[in-house]
Amino acid sequence: MTAQVLDSFYEGKAKVLYNTSDPQLIVQYFKDDATAFNRQKFGQIVGKGPMNLRITVAIFKLLEQHGVPTHLVQALDDRRLLTRRVEIVPLEVVVRNRVAGTFAKRYALPEGMHLKEPIVELFYKKDELNDPLITAQAATALGWTTAAEVARIEAYALQVNKVLCDFLLIRGIELIDFKLEFGRAADGTLLLADEISPDSCRFWEVGTGKKLDKDRFRQDLGGVEEAYAEMVKRIVG
Ligand code: TMP
């Protein structure tokens, strides 16, 4: 890369973002820090940064091949990813194929229950409020997005779901649910941003139902690093 890495401008729960000499590009540094339940629980997952980076790069490349534009430019080393700079749409976009997590809790449903079709849920990305569920109508009326943008986001989310379910199933993994974030590049293009990793997805091993994602950390199940390493093996090979 020709752009120089400059100062950091944002530190989140799992990543630090750096400006570069090219205003259109930023560097994302993947940390080992892990939080759950909006920082009520925190710790480290040793080697998580490099593992999530490798998984994200492999998945974003796959998605690009299937017509989903992403912020990915290239990995610089095992923890640093060069990406397009985007203005993040303040929505966490969750796709669910089976009942789990907050959905199971919200409706008092058993974890693992099948859904007749995938569902897309929108959450307002605001840590101080614990990322509350929001309707597309409210997000649009508040001026945070537009009806047209939400329609594109939901279509991309379902497309990502289809591509990932197929890709993972032949690797012995069922995609239970996941979270996406989208951003707008300077030229207005809507791009898939953030990451797709065991931090942001629920992966269950086909046959055994073994959890191979951050739920092992959230629920103190043990074998956290091993689960992330197993997902690197299945996805990156
Ligand atoms: P949930 O069931 O806790 O709402 O989570 C749904 C999916 O979204 C799950 O795969 C984990 C992911 N997720 C994140 O990536 N970040 C978050 O802050 C939350 C709450 C969930």
CSV table of C-alpha atoms and ligand atoms in Angstrom, one decimal:
chain,number,residue,atom,x,y,z
A,1,MET,CA,0.0,0.0,0.0
A,2,THR,CA,1.2,3.5,-0.7
A,3,ALA,CA,-0.9,5.4,2.0
A,4,GLN,CA,0.8,6.1,5.3
A,5,VAL,CA,-0.9,5.0,8.5
A,6,LEU,CA,-1.6,8.1,10.7
A,7,ASP,CA,-3.3,8.7,14.1
A,8,SER,CA,-6.1,6.6,15.6
A,9,PHE,CA,-9.5,8.3,15.5
A,10,TYR,CA,-11.8,5.7,17.1
A,11,GLU,CA,-11.5,2.8,19.5
A,12,GLY,CA,-14.3,0.4,19.8
A,13,LYS,CA,-14.8,-2.8,21.8
A,14,ALA,CA,-12.9,-5.0,19.3
A,15,LYS,CA,-11.1,-2.7,17.0
A,16,VAL,CA,-9.0,0.5,16.8
A,17,LEU,CA,-9.4,2.7,13.6
A,18,TYR,CA,-6.6,4.7,12.1
A,19,ASN,CA,-6.6,7.5,9.6
A,20,THR,CA,-4.2,7.2,6.6
A,21,SER,CA,-2.7,9.7,4.3
A,22,ASP,CA,-5.4,8.8,1.8
A,23,PRO,CA,-8.7,10.4,3.2
A,24,GLN,CA,-10.7,7.6,1.4
A,25,LEU,CA,-8.9,4.8,3.3
A,26,ILE,CA,-8.6,3.8,6.9
A,27,VAL,CA,-6.8,1.0,8.8
A,28,GLN,CA,-8.7,-1.3,11.2
A,29,TYR,CA,-6.6,-2.9,14.0
A,30,PHE,CA,-8.2,-6.1,15.3
A,31,LYS,CA,-7.8,-6.5,19.1
A,32,ASP,CA,-8.0,-9.6,21.2
A,33,ASP,CA,-10.4,-7.8,23.6
A,34,ALA,CA,-13.8,-9.4,24.0
A,35,THR,CA,-16.9,-7.9,25.6
A,36,ALA,CA,-20.4,-9.2,25.9
A,37,PHE,CA,-23.8,-7.8,27.1
A,38,ASN,CA,-22.6,-4.3,26.3
A,39,ARG,CA,-19.3,-4.5,28.3
A,40,GLN,CA,-20.9,-6.0,31.4
A,41,LYS,CA,-18.6,-9.0,30.7
A,42,PHE,CA,-15.1,-8.4,29.3
A,43,GLY,CA,-11.9,-10.3,28.8
A,44,GLN,CA,-9.5,-11.4,26.1
A,45,ILE,CA,-9.7,-14.2,23.6
A,46,VAL,CA,-6.0,-15.0,22.8
A,47,GLY,CA,-5.3,-14.6,19.1
A,48,LYS,CA,-8.9,-13.5,18.3
A,49,GLY,CA,-7.7,-10.4,16.4
A,50,PRO,CA,-5.8,-12.3,13.7
A,51,MET,CA,-8.4,-15.1,13.6
A,52,ASN,CA,-11.3,-12.7,13.0
A,53,LEU,CA,-9.3,-10.8,10.5
A,54,ARG,CA,-8.6,-13.9,8.4
A,55,ILE,CA,-12.2,-15.0,8.6
A,56,THR,CA,-13.5,-11.6,7.7
A,57,VAL,CA,-11.2,-11.3,4.7
A,58,ALA,CA,-12.2,-14.7,3.4
A,59,ILE,CA,-15.9,-14.0,3.8
A,60,PHE,CA,-15.8,-10.5,2.4
A,61,LYS,CA,-13.9,-11.8,-0.7
A,62,LEU,CA,-16.6,-14.5,-1.1
A,63,LEU,CA,-19.4,-11.9,-0.8
A,64,GLU,CA,-17.7,-9.6,-3.3
A,65,GLN,CA,-17.7,-12.5,-5.8
A,66,HIS,CA,-21.4,-12.8,-5.2
A,67,GLY,CA,-22.1,-9.2,-5.9
A,68,VAL,CA,-22.2,-7.7,-2.4
A,69,PRO,CA,-19.9,-4.7,-2.3
A,70,THR,CA,-17.7,-4.4,0.9
A,71,HIS,CA,-15.3,-1.9,2.4
A,72,LEU,CA,-12.4,-4.4,2.1
A,73,VAL,CA,-9.2,-3.3,0.4
A,74,GLN,CA,-6.5,-5.7,1.7
A,75,ALA,CA,-4.9,-7.1,4.8
A,76,LEU,CA,-1.7,-5.3,5.8
A,77,ASP,CA,-0.5,-7.8,8.3
A,78,ASP,CA,-2.2,-10.3,10.7
A,79,ARG,CA,-4.0,-7.6,12.7
A,80,ARG,CA,-4.4,-4.7,10.4
A,81,LEU,CA,-6.9,-4.4,7.6
A,82,LEU,CA,-7.0,-1.6,5.0
A,83,THR,CA,-10.6,-0.6,4.2
A,84,ARG,CA,-12.5,2.1,2.4
A,85,ARG,CA,-13.6,4.9,4.8
A,86,VAL,CA,-17.4,4.9,5.2
A,87,GLU,CA,-19.9,6.7,7.3
A,88,ILE,CA,-21.5,3.9,9.3
A,89,VAL,CA,-25.3,3.7,9.0
A,90,PRO,CA,-26.3,3.6,12.7
A,91,LEU,CA,-28.1,0.3,12.4
A,92,GLU,CA,-27.1,-3.2,13.5
A,93,VAL,CA,-28.7,-5.5,10.9
A,94,VAL,CA,-29.3,-9.0,12.3
A,95,VAL,CA,-30.4,-12.0,10.2
A,96,ARG,CA,-31.8,-15.0,12.0
A,97,ASN,CA,-32.4,-18.5,10.7
A,98,ARG,CA,-33.1,-20.1,14.0
A,99,VAL,CA,-34.1,-18.8,17.4
A,100,ALA,CA,-31.2,-17.9,19.7
A,101,GLY,CA,-29.8,-15.1,21.9
A,102,THR,CA,-31.9,-12.0,22.5
A,103,PHE,CA,-34.7,-13.3,20.2
A,104,ALA,CA,-35.2,-16.4,22.3
A,105,LYS,CA,-35.2,-14.2,25.5
A,106,ARG,CA,-37.5,-11.6,24.1
A,107,TYR,CA,-40.3,-14.0,23.1
A,108,ALA,CA,-39.5,-16.8,25.7
A,109,LEU,CA,-38.8,-19.3,23.0
A,110,PRO,CA,-36.5,-22.4,23.1
A,111,GLU,CA,-33.0,-21.8,21.6
A,112,GLY,CA,-32.6,-23.7,18.3
A,113,MET,CA,-36.3,-23.5,17.2
A,114,HIS,CA,-36.4,-23.3,13.4
A,115,LEU,CA,-38.0,-20.3,11.7
A,116,LYS,CA,-40.1,-20.7,8.6
A,117,GLU,CA,-38.1,-18.1,6.8
A,118,PRO,CA,-35.0,-16.0,7.6
A,119,ILE,CA,-35.9,-12.7,9.4
A,120,VAL,CA,-34.0,-9.4,9.3
A,121,GLU,CA,-34.1,-7.2,12.5
A,122,LEU,CA,-32.8,-3.7,12.8
A,123,PHE,CA,-31.2,-2.3,16.0
A,124,TYR,CA,-30.2,1.3,16.7
A,125,LYS,CA,-26.5,1.2,17.2
A,126,LYS,CA,-26.1,3.1,20.4
A,127,ASP,CA,-24.2,1.5,23.3
A,128,GLU,CA,-25.6,3.9,25.9
A,129,LEU,CA,-29.1,2.6,25.1
A,130,ASN,CA,-28.0,-1.1,24.7
A,131,ASP,CA,-28.7,-1.1,21.0
A,132,PRO,CA,-32.5,-1.2,21.1
A,133,LEU,CA,-34.7,-2.8,18.4
A,134,ILE,CA,-35.9,-0.1,15.9
A,135,THR,CA,-38.4,-0.2,13.1
A,136,ALA,CA,-37.4,0.8,9.6
A,137,GLN,CA,-40.1,3.4,9.7
A,138,ALA,CA,-38.7,5.1,12.8
A,139,ALA,CA,-35.1,5.0,11.5
A,140,THR,CA,-36.4,6.6,8.3
A,141,ALA,CA,-38.6,9.2,10.0
A,142,LEU,CA,-35.6,10.2,12.2
A,143,GLY,CA,-33.5,10.8,9.1
A,144,TRP,CA,-30.9,8.2,9.9
A,145,THR,CA,-31.6,6.3,6.7
A,146,THR,CA,-34.1,6.3,3.8
A,147,ALA,CA,-36.7,3.8,2.8
A,148,ALA,CA,-34.6,3.1,-0.4
A,149,GLU,CA,-31.4,2.5,1.7
A,150,VAL,CA,-33.2,0.2,4.1
A,151,ALA,CA,-34.6,-1.8,1.2
A,152,ARG,CA,-31.0,-2.2,-0.2
A,153,ILE,CA,-29.6,-3.1,3.2
A,154,GLU,CA,-32.3,-5.8,3.8
A,155,ALA,CA,-31.8,-7.2,0.3
A,156,TYR,CA,-28.0,-7.4,0.8
A,157,ALA,CA,-28.5,-8.9,4.3
A,158,LEU,CA,-30.6,-11.8,2.8
A,159,GLN,CA,-28.1,-12.2,0.0
A,160,VAL,CA,-25.3,-12.5,2.5
A,161,ASN,CA,-27.3,-15.0,4.4
A,162,LYS,CA,-27.9,-17.2,1.4
A,163,VAL,CA,-24.2,-17.1,0.3
A,164,LEU,CA,-22.9,-17.8,3.8
A,165,CYS,CA,-25.4,-20.6,4.7
A,166,ASP,CA,-24.4,-22.5,1.5
A,167,PHE,CA,-20.7,-21.9,2.0
A,168,LEU,CA,-20.8,-23.0,5.6
A,169,LEU,CA,-23.1,-26.0,5.3
A,170,ILE,CA,-20.6,-27.8,3.0
A,171,ARG,CA,-18.0,-27.1,5.8
A,172,GLY,CA,-20.2,-28.7,8.4
A,173,ILE,CA,-21.5,-25.5,10.0
A,174,GLU,CA,-25.0,-24.2,10.3
A,175,LEU,CA,-25.4,-20.4,10.4
A,176,ILE,CA,-27.9,-19.6,13.1
A,177,ASP,CA,-27.8,-15.8,13.0
A,178,PHE,CA,-25.4,-12.9,12.4
A,179,LYS,CA,-25.0,-9.2,12.6
A,180,LEU,CA,-24.0,-6.8,9.8
A,181,GLU,CA,-23.1,-3.2,9.6
A,182,PHE,CA,-23.2,-1.0,6.5
A,183,GLY,CA,-21.6,2.2,5.5
A,184,ARG,CA,-21.7,4.9,2.9
A,185,ALA,CA,-18.5,5.6,1.0
A,186,ALA,CA,-17.6,9.2,0.0
A,187,ASP,CA,-19.2,8.6,-3.5
A,188,GLY,CA,-22.4,7.5,-1.8
A,189,THR,CA,-22.0,3.8,-2.5
A,190,LEU,CA,-23.5,1.5,0.2
A,191,LEU,CA,-20.9,-1.0,1.4
A,192,LEU,CA,-20.9,-3.9,3.8
A,193,ALA,CA,-18.5,-2.8,6.6
A,194,ASP,CA,-17.2,-3.9,10.0
A,195,GLU,CA,-16.5,-7.7,10.2
A,196,ILE,CA,-18.1,-11.1,9.8
A,197,SER,CA,-16.5,-13.4,12.4
A,198,PRO,CA,-17.3,-15.7,15.4
A,199,ASP,CA,-17.8,-12.4,17.3
A,200,SER,CA,-20.7,-11.4,15.1
A,201,CYS,CA,-22.3,-14.8,14.1
A,202,ARG,CA,-23.6,-17.9,15.7
A,203,PHE,CA,-22.1,-21.0,14.2
A,204,TRP,CA,-23.3,-24.5,15.2
A,205,GLU,CA,-21.5,-27.6,14.1
A,206,VAL,CA,-23.8,-29.8,12.0
A,207,GLY,CA,-24.6,-33.1,13.8
A,208,THR,CA,-23.3,-32.2,17.3
A,209,GLY,CA,-24.8,-28.7,17.6
A,210,LYS,CA,-21.5,-27.6,19.2
A,211,LYS,CA,-21.3,-23.8,19.5
A,212,LEU,CA,-18.2,-22.5,17.6
A,213,ASP,CA,-18.6,-18.7,18.2
A,214,LYS,CA,-18.6,-16.0,20.9
A,215,ASP,CA,-21.5,-17.7,22.8
A,216,ARG,CA,-18.7,-19.9,24.3
A,217,PHE,CA,-17.3,-16.6,25.9
A,218,ARG,CA,-20.7,-15.1,26.7
A,219,GLN,CA,-21.9,-18.3,28.4
A,220,ASP,CA,-18.6,-19.4,29.9
A,221,LEU,CA,-18.6,-22.6,28.0
A,222,GLY,CA,-14.8,-22.9,27.8
A,223,GLY,CA,-12.8,-23.8,24.7
A,224,VAL,CA,-13.2,-20.3,23.3
A,225,GLU,CA,-9.9,-20.0,21.4
A,226,GLU,CA,-10.3,-23.5,20.1
A,227,ALA,CA,-13.7,-22.7,18.7
A,228,TYR,CA,-12.4,-19.6,16.9
A,229,ALA,CA,-9.4,-21.7,15.6
A,230,GLU,CA,-11.8,-24.4,14.3
A,231,MET,CA,-13.8,-21.7,12.4
A,232,VAL,CA,-10.5,-20.4,10.8
A,233,LYS,CA,-9.8,-24.0,9.7
A,234,ARG,CA,-13.2,-24.6,8.2
A,235,ILE,CA,-13.5,-21.2,6.5
A,236,VAL,CA,-9.9,-20.4,5.4
A,237,GLY,CA,-8.8,-24.0,5.1
B,1,TMP,P1,-28.5,-11.4,19.7
B,1,TMP,O1,-29.3,-12.7,19.6
B,1,TMP,O2,-27.7,-11.2,20.9
B,1,TMP,O3,-29.4,-10.2,19.3
B,1,TMP,O4,-27.4,-11.5,18.5
B,1,TMP,C1,-27.8,-11.8,17.2
B,1,TMP,C2,-26.5,-11.9,16.4
B,1,TMP,O5,-25.8,-10.7,16.3
B,1,TMP,C3,-25.5,-12.9,17.0
B,1,TMP,O6,-24.9,-13.7,15.9
B,1,TMP,C4,-24.4,-12.1,17.7
B,1,TMP,C5,-24.5,-10.8,16.9
B,1,TMP,N1,-24.2,-9.6,17.7
B,1,TMP,C6,-23.2,-8.8,17.5
B,1,TMP,O7,-22.4,-9.0,16.6
B,1,TMP,N2,-23.0,-7.7,18.3
B,1,TMP,C7,-23.8,-7.4,19.3
B,1,TMP,O8,-23.6,-6.4,20.0
B,1,TMP,C8,-25.0,-8.3,19.5
B,1,TMP,C9,-25.9,-8.0,20.6
B,1,TMP,C10,-25.1,-9.4,18.7
